[in-house]
Coordinates of C-alpha atoms and ligand atoms in Angstrom, one line a residue:
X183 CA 0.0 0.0 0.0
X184 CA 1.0 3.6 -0.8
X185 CA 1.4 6.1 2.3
X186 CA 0.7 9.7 2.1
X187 CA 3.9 10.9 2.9
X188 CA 7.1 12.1 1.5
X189 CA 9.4 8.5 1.7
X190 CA 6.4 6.2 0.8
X191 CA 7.4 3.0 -0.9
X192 CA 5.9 1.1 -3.6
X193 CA 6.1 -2.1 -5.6
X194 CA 7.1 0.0 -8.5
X195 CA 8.3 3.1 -9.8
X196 CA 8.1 4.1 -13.2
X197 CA 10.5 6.9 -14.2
X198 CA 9.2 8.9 -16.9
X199 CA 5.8 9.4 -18.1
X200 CA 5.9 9.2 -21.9
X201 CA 4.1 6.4 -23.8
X202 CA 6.7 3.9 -22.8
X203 CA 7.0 4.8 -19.0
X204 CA 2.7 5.5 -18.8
X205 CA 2.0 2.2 -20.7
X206 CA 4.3 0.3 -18.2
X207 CA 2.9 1.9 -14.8
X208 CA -1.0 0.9 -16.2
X209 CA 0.6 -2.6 -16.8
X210 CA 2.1 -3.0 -13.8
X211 CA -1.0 -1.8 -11.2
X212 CA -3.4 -4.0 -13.6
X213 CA -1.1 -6.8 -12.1
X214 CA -1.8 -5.5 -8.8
X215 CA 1.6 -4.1 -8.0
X216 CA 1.2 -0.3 -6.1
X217 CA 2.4 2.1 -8.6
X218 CA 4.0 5.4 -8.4
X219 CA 4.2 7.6 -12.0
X220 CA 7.4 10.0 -11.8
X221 CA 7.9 12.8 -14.4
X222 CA 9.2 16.4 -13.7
X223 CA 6.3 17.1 -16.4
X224 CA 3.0 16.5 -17.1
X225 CA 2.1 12.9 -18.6
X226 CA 3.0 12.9 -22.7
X227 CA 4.7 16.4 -22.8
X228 CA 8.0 15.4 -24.4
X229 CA 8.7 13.1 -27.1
X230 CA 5.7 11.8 -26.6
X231 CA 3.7 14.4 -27.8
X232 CA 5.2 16.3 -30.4
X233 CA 5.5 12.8 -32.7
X234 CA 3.5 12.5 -36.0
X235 CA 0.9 10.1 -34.4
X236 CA 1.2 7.2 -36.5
X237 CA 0.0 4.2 -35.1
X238 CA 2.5 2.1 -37.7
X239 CA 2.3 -1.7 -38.5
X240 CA 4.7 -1.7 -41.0
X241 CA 7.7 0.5 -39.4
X242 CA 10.0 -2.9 -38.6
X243 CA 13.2 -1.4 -40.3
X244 CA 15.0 0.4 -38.8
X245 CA 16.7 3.8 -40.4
X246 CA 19.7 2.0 -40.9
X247 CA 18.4 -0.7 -43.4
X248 CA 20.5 -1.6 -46.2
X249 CA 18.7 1.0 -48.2
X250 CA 20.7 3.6 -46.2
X251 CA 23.7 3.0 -48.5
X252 CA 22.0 4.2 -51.2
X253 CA 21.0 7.3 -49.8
X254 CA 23.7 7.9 -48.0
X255 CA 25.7 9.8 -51.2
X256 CA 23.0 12.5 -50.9
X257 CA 23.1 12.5 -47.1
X258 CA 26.4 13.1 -46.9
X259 CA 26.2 16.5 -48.6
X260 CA 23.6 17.4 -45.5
X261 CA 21.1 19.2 -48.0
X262 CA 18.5 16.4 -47.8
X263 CA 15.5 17.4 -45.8
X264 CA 15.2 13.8 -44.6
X265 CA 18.5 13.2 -43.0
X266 CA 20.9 16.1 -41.8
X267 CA 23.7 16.0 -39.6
X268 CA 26.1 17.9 -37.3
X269 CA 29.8 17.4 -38.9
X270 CA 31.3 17.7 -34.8
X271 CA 28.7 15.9 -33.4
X272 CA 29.7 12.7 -35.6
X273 CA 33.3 13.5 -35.4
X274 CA 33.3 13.1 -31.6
X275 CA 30.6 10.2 -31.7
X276 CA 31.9 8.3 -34.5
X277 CA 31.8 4.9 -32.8
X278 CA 28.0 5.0 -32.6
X279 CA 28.0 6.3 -36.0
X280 CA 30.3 3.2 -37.6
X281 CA 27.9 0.8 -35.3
X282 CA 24.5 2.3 -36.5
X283 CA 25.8 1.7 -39.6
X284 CA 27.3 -1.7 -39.2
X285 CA 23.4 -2.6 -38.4
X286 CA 22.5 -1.3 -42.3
X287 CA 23.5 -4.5 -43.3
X288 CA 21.4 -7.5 -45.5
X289 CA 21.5 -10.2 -42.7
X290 CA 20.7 -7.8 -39.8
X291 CA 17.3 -7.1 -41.9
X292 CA 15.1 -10.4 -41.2
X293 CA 16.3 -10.5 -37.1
X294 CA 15.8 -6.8 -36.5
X295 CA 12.3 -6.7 -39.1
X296 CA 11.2 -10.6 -37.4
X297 CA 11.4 -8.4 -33.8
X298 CA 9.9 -5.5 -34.4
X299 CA 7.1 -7.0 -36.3
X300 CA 5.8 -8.9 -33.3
X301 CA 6.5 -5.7 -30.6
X302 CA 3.8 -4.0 -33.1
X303 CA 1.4 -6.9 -33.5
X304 CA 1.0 -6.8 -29.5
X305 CA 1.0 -2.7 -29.5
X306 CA -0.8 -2.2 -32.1
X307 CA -3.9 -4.7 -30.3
X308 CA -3.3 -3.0 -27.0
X309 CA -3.6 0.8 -28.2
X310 CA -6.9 0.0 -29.7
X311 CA -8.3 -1.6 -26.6
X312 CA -6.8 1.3 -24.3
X313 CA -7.4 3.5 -26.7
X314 CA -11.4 2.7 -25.6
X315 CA -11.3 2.2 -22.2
X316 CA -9.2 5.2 -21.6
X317 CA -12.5 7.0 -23.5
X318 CA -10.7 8.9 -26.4
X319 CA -11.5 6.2 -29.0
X320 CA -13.0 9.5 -31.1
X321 CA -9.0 10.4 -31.3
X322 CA -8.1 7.3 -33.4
X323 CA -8.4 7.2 -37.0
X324 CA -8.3 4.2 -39.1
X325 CA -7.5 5.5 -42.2
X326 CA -4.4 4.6 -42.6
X327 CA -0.6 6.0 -43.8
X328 CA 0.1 7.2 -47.2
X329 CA 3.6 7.0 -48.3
X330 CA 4.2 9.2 -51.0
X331 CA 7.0 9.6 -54.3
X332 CA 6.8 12.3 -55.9
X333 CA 9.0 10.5 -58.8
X334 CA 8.1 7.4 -60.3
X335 CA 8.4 5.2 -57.0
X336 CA 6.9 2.1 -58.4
X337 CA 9.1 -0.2 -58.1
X338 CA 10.1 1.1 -54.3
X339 CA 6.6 1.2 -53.3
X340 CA 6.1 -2.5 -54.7
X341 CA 9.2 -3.7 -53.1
X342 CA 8.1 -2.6 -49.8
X343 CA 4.6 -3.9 -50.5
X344 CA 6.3 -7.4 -51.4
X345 CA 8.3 -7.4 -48.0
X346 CA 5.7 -6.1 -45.9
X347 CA 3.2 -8.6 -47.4
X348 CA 5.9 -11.3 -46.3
X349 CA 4.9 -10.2 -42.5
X350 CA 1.1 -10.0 -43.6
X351 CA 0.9 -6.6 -43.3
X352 CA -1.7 -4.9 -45.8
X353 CA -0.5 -2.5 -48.0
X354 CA -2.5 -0.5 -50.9
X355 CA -0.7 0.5 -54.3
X356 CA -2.2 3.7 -56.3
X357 CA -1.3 5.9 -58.8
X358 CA -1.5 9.7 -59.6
X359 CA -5.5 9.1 -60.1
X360 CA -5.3 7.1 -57.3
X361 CA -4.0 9.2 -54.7
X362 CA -6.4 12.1 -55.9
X363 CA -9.4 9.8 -54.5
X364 CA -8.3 8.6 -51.6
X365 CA -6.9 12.1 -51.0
X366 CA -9.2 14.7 -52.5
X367 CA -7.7 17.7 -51.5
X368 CA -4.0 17.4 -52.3
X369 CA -2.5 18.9 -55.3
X370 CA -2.0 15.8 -57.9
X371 CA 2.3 16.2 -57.6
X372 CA 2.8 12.3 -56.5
X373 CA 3.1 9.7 -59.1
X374 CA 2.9 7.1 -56.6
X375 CA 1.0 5.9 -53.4
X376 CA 1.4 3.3 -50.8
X377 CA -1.2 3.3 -48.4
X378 CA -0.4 0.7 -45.2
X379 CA -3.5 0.2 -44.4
X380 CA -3.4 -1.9 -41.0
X381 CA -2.0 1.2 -39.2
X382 CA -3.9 4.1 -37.4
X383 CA -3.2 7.6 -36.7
X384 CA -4.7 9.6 -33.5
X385 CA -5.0 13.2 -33.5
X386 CA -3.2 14.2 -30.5
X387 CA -0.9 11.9 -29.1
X388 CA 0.0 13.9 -26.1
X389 CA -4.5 13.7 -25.6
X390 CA -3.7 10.0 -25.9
X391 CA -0.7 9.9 -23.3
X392 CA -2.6 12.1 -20.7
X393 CA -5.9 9.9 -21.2
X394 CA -4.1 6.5 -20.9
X395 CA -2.4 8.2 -17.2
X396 CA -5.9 9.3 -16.4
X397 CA -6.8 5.5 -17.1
X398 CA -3.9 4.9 -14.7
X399 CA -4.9 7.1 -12.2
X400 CA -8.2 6.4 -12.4
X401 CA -7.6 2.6 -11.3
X402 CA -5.5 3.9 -8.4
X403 CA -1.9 4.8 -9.8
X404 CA 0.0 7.6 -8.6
X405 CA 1.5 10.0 -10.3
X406 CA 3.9 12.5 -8.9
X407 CA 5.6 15.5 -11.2
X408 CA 9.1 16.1 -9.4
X409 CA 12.4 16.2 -10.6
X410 CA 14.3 12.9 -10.5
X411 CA 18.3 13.4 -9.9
X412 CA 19.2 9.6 -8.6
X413 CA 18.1 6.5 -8.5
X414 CA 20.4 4.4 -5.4
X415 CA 20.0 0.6 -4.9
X416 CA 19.5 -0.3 -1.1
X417 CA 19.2 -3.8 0.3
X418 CA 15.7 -4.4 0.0
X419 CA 15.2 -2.3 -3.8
X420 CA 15.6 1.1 -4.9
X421 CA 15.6 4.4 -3.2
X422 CA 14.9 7.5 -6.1
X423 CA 16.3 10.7 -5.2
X424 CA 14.0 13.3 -6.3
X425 CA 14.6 17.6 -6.4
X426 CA 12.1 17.7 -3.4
X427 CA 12.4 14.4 -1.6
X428 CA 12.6 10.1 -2.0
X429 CA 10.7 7.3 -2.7
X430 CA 11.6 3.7 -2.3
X431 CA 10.3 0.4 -4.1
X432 CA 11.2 -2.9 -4.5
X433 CA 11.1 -2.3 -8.6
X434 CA 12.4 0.7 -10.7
X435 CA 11.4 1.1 -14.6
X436 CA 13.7 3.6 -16.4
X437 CA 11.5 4.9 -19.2
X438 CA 13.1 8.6 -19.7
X439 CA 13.2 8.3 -23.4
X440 CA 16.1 10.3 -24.8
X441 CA 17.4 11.4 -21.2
X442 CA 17.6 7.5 -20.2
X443 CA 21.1 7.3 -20.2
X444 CA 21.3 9.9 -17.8
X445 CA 20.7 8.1 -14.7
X446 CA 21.8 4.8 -16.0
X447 CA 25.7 6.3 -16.1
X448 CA 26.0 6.7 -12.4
X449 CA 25.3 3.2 -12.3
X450 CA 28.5 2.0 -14.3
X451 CA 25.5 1.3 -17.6
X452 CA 27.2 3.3 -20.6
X453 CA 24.0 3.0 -22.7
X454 CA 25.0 3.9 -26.7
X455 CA 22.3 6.3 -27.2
X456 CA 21.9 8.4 -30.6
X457 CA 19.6 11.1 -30.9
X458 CA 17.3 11.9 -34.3
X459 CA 16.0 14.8 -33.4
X460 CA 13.0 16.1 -35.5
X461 CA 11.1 19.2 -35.6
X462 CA 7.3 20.0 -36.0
X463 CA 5.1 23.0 -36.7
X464 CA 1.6 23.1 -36.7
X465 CA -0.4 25.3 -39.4
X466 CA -4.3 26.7 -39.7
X467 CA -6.2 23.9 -41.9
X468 CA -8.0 25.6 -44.8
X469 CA -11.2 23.7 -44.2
X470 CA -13.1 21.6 -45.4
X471 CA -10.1 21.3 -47.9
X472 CA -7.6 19.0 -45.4
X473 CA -6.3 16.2 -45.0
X474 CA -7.8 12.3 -43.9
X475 CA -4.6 10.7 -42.6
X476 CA -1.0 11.3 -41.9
X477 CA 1.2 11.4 -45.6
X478 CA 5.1 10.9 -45.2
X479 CA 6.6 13.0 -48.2
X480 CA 9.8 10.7 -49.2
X481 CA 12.1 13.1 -51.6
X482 CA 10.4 15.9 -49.0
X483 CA 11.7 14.3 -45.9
X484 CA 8.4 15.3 -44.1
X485 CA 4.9 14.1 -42.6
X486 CA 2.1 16.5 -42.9
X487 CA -0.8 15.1 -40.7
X488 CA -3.9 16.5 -39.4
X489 CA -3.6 17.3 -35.6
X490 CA -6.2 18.5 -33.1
X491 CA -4.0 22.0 -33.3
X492 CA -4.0 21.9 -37.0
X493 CA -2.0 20.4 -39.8
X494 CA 1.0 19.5 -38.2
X495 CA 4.3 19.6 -40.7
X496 CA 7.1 17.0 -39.1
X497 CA 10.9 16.9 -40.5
X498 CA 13.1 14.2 -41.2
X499 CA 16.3 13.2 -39.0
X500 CA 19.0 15.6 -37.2
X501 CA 21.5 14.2 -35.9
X502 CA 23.3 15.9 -32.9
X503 CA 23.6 16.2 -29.3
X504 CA 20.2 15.8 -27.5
X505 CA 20.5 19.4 -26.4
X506 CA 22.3 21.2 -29.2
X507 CA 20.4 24.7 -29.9
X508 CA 17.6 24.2 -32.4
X509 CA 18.5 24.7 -36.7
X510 CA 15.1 25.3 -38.2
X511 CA 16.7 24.4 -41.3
X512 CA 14.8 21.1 -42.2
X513 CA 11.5 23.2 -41.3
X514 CA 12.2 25.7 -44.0
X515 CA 13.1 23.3 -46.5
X516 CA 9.9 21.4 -45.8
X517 CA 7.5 24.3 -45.8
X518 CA 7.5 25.1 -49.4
X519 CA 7.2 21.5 -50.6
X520 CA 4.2 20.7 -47.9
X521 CA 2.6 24.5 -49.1
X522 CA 2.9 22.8 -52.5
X523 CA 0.8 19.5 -51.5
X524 CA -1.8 20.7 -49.6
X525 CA -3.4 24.4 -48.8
X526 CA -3.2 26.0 -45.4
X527 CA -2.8 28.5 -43.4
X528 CA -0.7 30.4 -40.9
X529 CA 2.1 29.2 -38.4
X530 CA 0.3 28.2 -35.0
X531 CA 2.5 28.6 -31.8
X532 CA 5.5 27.7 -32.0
X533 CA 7.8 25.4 -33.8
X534 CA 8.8 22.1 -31.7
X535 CA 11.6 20.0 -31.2
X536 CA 12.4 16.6 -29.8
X537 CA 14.7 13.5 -30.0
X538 CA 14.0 10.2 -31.1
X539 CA 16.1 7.9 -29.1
X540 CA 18.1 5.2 -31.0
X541 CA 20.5 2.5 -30.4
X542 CA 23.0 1.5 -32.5
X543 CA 20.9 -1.4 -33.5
X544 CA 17.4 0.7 -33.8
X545 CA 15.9 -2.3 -31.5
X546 CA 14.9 -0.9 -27.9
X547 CA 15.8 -1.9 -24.9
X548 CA 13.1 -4.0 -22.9
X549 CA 14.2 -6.3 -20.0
X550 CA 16.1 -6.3 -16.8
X551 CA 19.1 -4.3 -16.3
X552 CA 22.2 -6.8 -16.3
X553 CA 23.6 -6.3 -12.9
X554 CA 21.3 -4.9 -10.9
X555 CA 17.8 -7.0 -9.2
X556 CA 14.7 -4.7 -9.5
X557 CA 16.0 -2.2 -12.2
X558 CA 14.0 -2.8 -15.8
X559 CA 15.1 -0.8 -18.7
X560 CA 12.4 0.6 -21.6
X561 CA 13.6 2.7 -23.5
X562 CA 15.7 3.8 -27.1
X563 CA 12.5 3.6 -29.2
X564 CA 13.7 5.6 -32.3
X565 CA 10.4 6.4 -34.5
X566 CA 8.3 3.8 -33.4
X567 CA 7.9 4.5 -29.6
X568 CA 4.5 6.3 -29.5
X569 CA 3.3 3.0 -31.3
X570 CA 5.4 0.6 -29.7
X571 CA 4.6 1.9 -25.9
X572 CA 1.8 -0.2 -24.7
X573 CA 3.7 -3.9 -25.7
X574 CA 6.4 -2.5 -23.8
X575 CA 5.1 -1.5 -20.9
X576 CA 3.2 -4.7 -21.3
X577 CA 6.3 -7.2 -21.4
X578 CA 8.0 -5.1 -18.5
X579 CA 5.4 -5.4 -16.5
X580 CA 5.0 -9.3 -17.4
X581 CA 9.1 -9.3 -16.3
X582 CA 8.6 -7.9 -12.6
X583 CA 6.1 -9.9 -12.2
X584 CA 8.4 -13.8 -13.6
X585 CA 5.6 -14.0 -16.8
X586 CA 6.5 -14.5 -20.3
X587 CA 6.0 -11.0 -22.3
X588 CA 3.5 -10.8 -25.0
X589 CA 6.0 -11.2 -27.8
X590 CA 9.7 -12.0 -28.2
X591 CA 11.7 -9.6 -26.3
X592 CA 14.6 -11.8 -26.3
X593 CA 16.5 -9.1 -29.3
X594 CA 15.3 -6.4 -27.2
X595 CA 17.2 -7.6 -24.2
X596 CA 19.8 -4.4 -22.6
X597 CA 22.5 -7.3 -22.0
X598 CA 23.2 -7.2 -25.7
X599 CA 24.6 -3.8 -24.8
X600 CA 25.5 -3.5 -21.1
X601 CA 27.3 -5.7 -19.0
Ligands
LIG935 C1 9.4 14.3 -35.0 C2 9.1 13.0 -34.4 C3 8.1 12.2 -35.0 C4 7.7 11.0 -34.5 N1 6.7 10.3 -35.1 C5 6.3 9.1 -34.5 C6 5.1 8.4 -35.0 O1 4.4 8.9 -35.9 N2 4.8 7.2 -34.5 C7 5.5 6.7 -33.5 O2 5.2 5.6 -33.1 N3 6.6 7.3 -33.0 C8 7.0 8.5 -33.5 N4 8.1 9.2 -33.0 C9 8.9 8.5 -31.9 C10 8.2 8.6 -30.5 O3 7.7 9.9 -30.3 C11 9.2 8.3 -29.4 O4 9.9 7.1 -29.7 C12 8.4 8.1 -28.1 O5 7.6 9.2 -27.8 C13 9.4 7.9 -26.9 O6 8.6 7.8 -25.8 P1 9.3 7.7 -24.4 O7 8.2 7.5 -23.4 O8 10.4 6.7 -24.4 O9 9.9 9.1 -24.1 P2 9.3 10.6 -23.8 O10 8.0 10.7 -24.3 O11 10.3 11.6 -24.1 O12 9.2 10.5 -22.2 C14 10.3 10.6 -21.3 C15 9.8 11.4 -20.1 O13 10.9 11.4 -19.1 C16 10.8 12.6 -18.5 N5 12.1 12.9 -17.8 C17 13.3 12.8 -18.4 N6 14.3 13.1 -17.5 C18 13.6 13.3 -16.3 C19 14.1 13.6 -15.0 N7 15.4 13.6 -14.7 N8 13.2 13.7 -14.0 C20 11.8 13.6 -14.3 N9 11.3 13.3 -15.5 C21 12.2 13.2 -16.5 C22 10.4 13.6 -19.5 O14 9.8 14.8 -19.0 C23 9.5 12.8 -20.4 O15 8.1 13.1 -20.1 C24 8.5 10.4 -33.4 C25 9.5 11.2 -32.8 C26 9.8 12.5 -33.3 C27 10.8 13.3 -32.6

């Protein structure tokens, strides 16, 4: 039981309250642990809410798939929208950079694909339950996500049809015509269209984060917004050192996204983190004249997706430090080309940044930490976090408690990188 005062212990502590670290407290008090949420912020105000919404089937490579060679000639002269990158930043992180790439490589495809494809079979089942029972079902659409070429990308758009169909995930091939009416109110520029038409979208994931805490809360969680500065392991479990106090539980779940490492380092874990950071904006919709589901622009490097605050316009990759100052750069390149697909209307607010974490390997990191009893590690979820959230917290919560996950986890396992 949870006491009402500052040094209260609980089965478990879940640091972080993004997708991953929310999905894994409601897992965790549904097995009738005690629960405490931590997150200097409010549930889903980070990463987890400035994403592009896409609840993604088909997302089981990794950015450093063998295709990466191909583009990397143009990504080398850091003028593509999709991929930029900070000439000192890889100069003093070049081992990560020479492992990420070591990954893009034809016999790391079928492992890394075989692993993600059943972390987002489980997710994908578990957002559309919670989804309803969290009561913000109206937030989900089911229309699918449109991948785009504005060249003639037939035979790219087959070949991933081809290798998705190998997994049994639907897929939807169309052409200029096509694309004009499934999406009436773009401008006809794409030649070609592939719709994946298992996944979803939702219209504001940080609504969707916030809802599935309420959920949490609801069934008698406890979430606490405080700064976290330690986490200590003590005889009996785990004592975390907060700005304005301590808590204590047999169980800790590390599930700070791209600030993970953080608190891991003090611990002697050197966790190979990359960050690909990304940018959005979000612009008036020109209604009724908008859009039905999230498009990802390939030779643009952007998603343009309609958001509860308006179209919102995402950008491609930057790598960098996590907290480098902000280049807007990808933005401005992307503007033009979205105002050139679809009408709309002025900036709203301000422009957004976050980090996608990513390991070298683009697999997260789901299971117990390697030398120390009670601490689980869920985090480095690169692009498909807000999707691949609930599973996790799922199979984490399955761990504490000796059950098999939901899925594989066994290539998601934080041994293959810490000792
Ligand atoms: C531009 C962009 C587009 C994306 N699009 C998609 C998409 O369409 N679909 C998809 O599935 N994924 C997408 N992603 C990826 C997805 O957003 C992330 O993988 C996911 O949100 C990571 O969730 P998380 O819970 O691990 O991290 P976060 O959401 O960042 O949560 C970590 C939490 O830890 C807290 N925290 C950190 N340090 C401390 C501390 N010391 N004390 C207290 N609290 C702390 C933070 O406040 C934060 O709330 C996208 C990412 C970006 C950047």
């Amino acid at each position: 039981m949870l006491q009402d005062s500052v040094g209260q212990r609980a089965d478990v502590i879940v640091l972080g309250a993004g997708i991953v670290g929310v999905s894994a407290a409601y897992a965790a008090q549904q097995r009738g642990l005690s629960v405490i949420l931590l997150d200097r912020r409010e549930p889903g105000s980070e990463t987890s809410y400035g994403n592009s919404g896409v609840l993604s089937s088909g997302s089981i490579l990794p950015l450093n798939k063998p295709a990466l060679w191909r583009m990397l000639p143009k990504y080398l002269t850091n003028t593509h929208p999709a991929l930029r990158w900070d000439p000192a930043w890889a100069a003093r992180n070049a081992g990560w950079v020479a492992r990420f790439l070591a990954n893009a490589i034809p016999s790391q495809t079928r492992p890394r694909a075989d692993a993600l494809h059943g972390l987002s079979v489980a997710t994908l089942k578990l957002h559309r339950e919670w989804i309803v029972k969290a009561g913000v079902e109206a937030r989900i659409r089911e229309t699918g996500w449109l991948k785009v070429w504005r060249s003639d990308g037939t035979a790219a758009a087959k070949a991933e049809q081809a290798f998705l169909a190998g997994y049994g995930i639907g897929s939807e091939l169309f052409d200029r015509q096509g694309i004009s009416s499934l999406e009436p109110n773009i401008l006809p520029i794409y030649t070609t269209a592939l719709l994946h038409s298992d996944t979803a979208s939702v219209d504001s994931p940080g609504a969707v984060v916030k809802a599935y805490a309420q959920m949490f809360a609801g069934a008698g969680g406890q979430i606490r917004q405080s700064d976290i500065t330690a986490i200590v392991p003590e005889s009996d479990g785990w004592r975390v050192v907060l700005a304005d106090g301590a808590l204590t539980a047999r169980h800790v779940v590390v599930a700070l996204g791209p600030w993970s490492a953080d608190l891991l380092r003090p611990l002697g874990y050197s966790v190979p983190m990359g960050f690909e950071r990304g940018y959005h904006q979000h612009f008036r919709p020109t209604l009724p004249r908008s859009l039905l589901r999230p498009i990802h622009d390939l030779e643009g490097g952007f998603v343009l997706t309609p958001m509860e605050q308006g179209i919102r316009l995402t950008t491609g990759v930057e790598l960098t430090d996590r907290d480098a100052p902000s280049s807007f750069a990808q933005l401005d390149a992307a503007l033009p080309l979205a105002r050139g697909v679809l009408e709309f209307g002025e900036p709203v607010g301000e422009p957004w940044r976050g980090a996608r974490p990513t390991l070298p390997d683009g697999l997260p990191m789901i299971g117990p930490a390697p030398r120390h009893p009670g601490l689980f590690l869920a985090l480095g979820h690169q692009h498909i976090g807000f999707t691949t959230g609930p599973a996790t917290g799922v199979a984490i919560a399955a761990m504490i408690a000796g059950a098999p996950p939901p899925f594989d986890a066994s290539a998601f396992s934080p041994g293959r990188y810490l000792s």
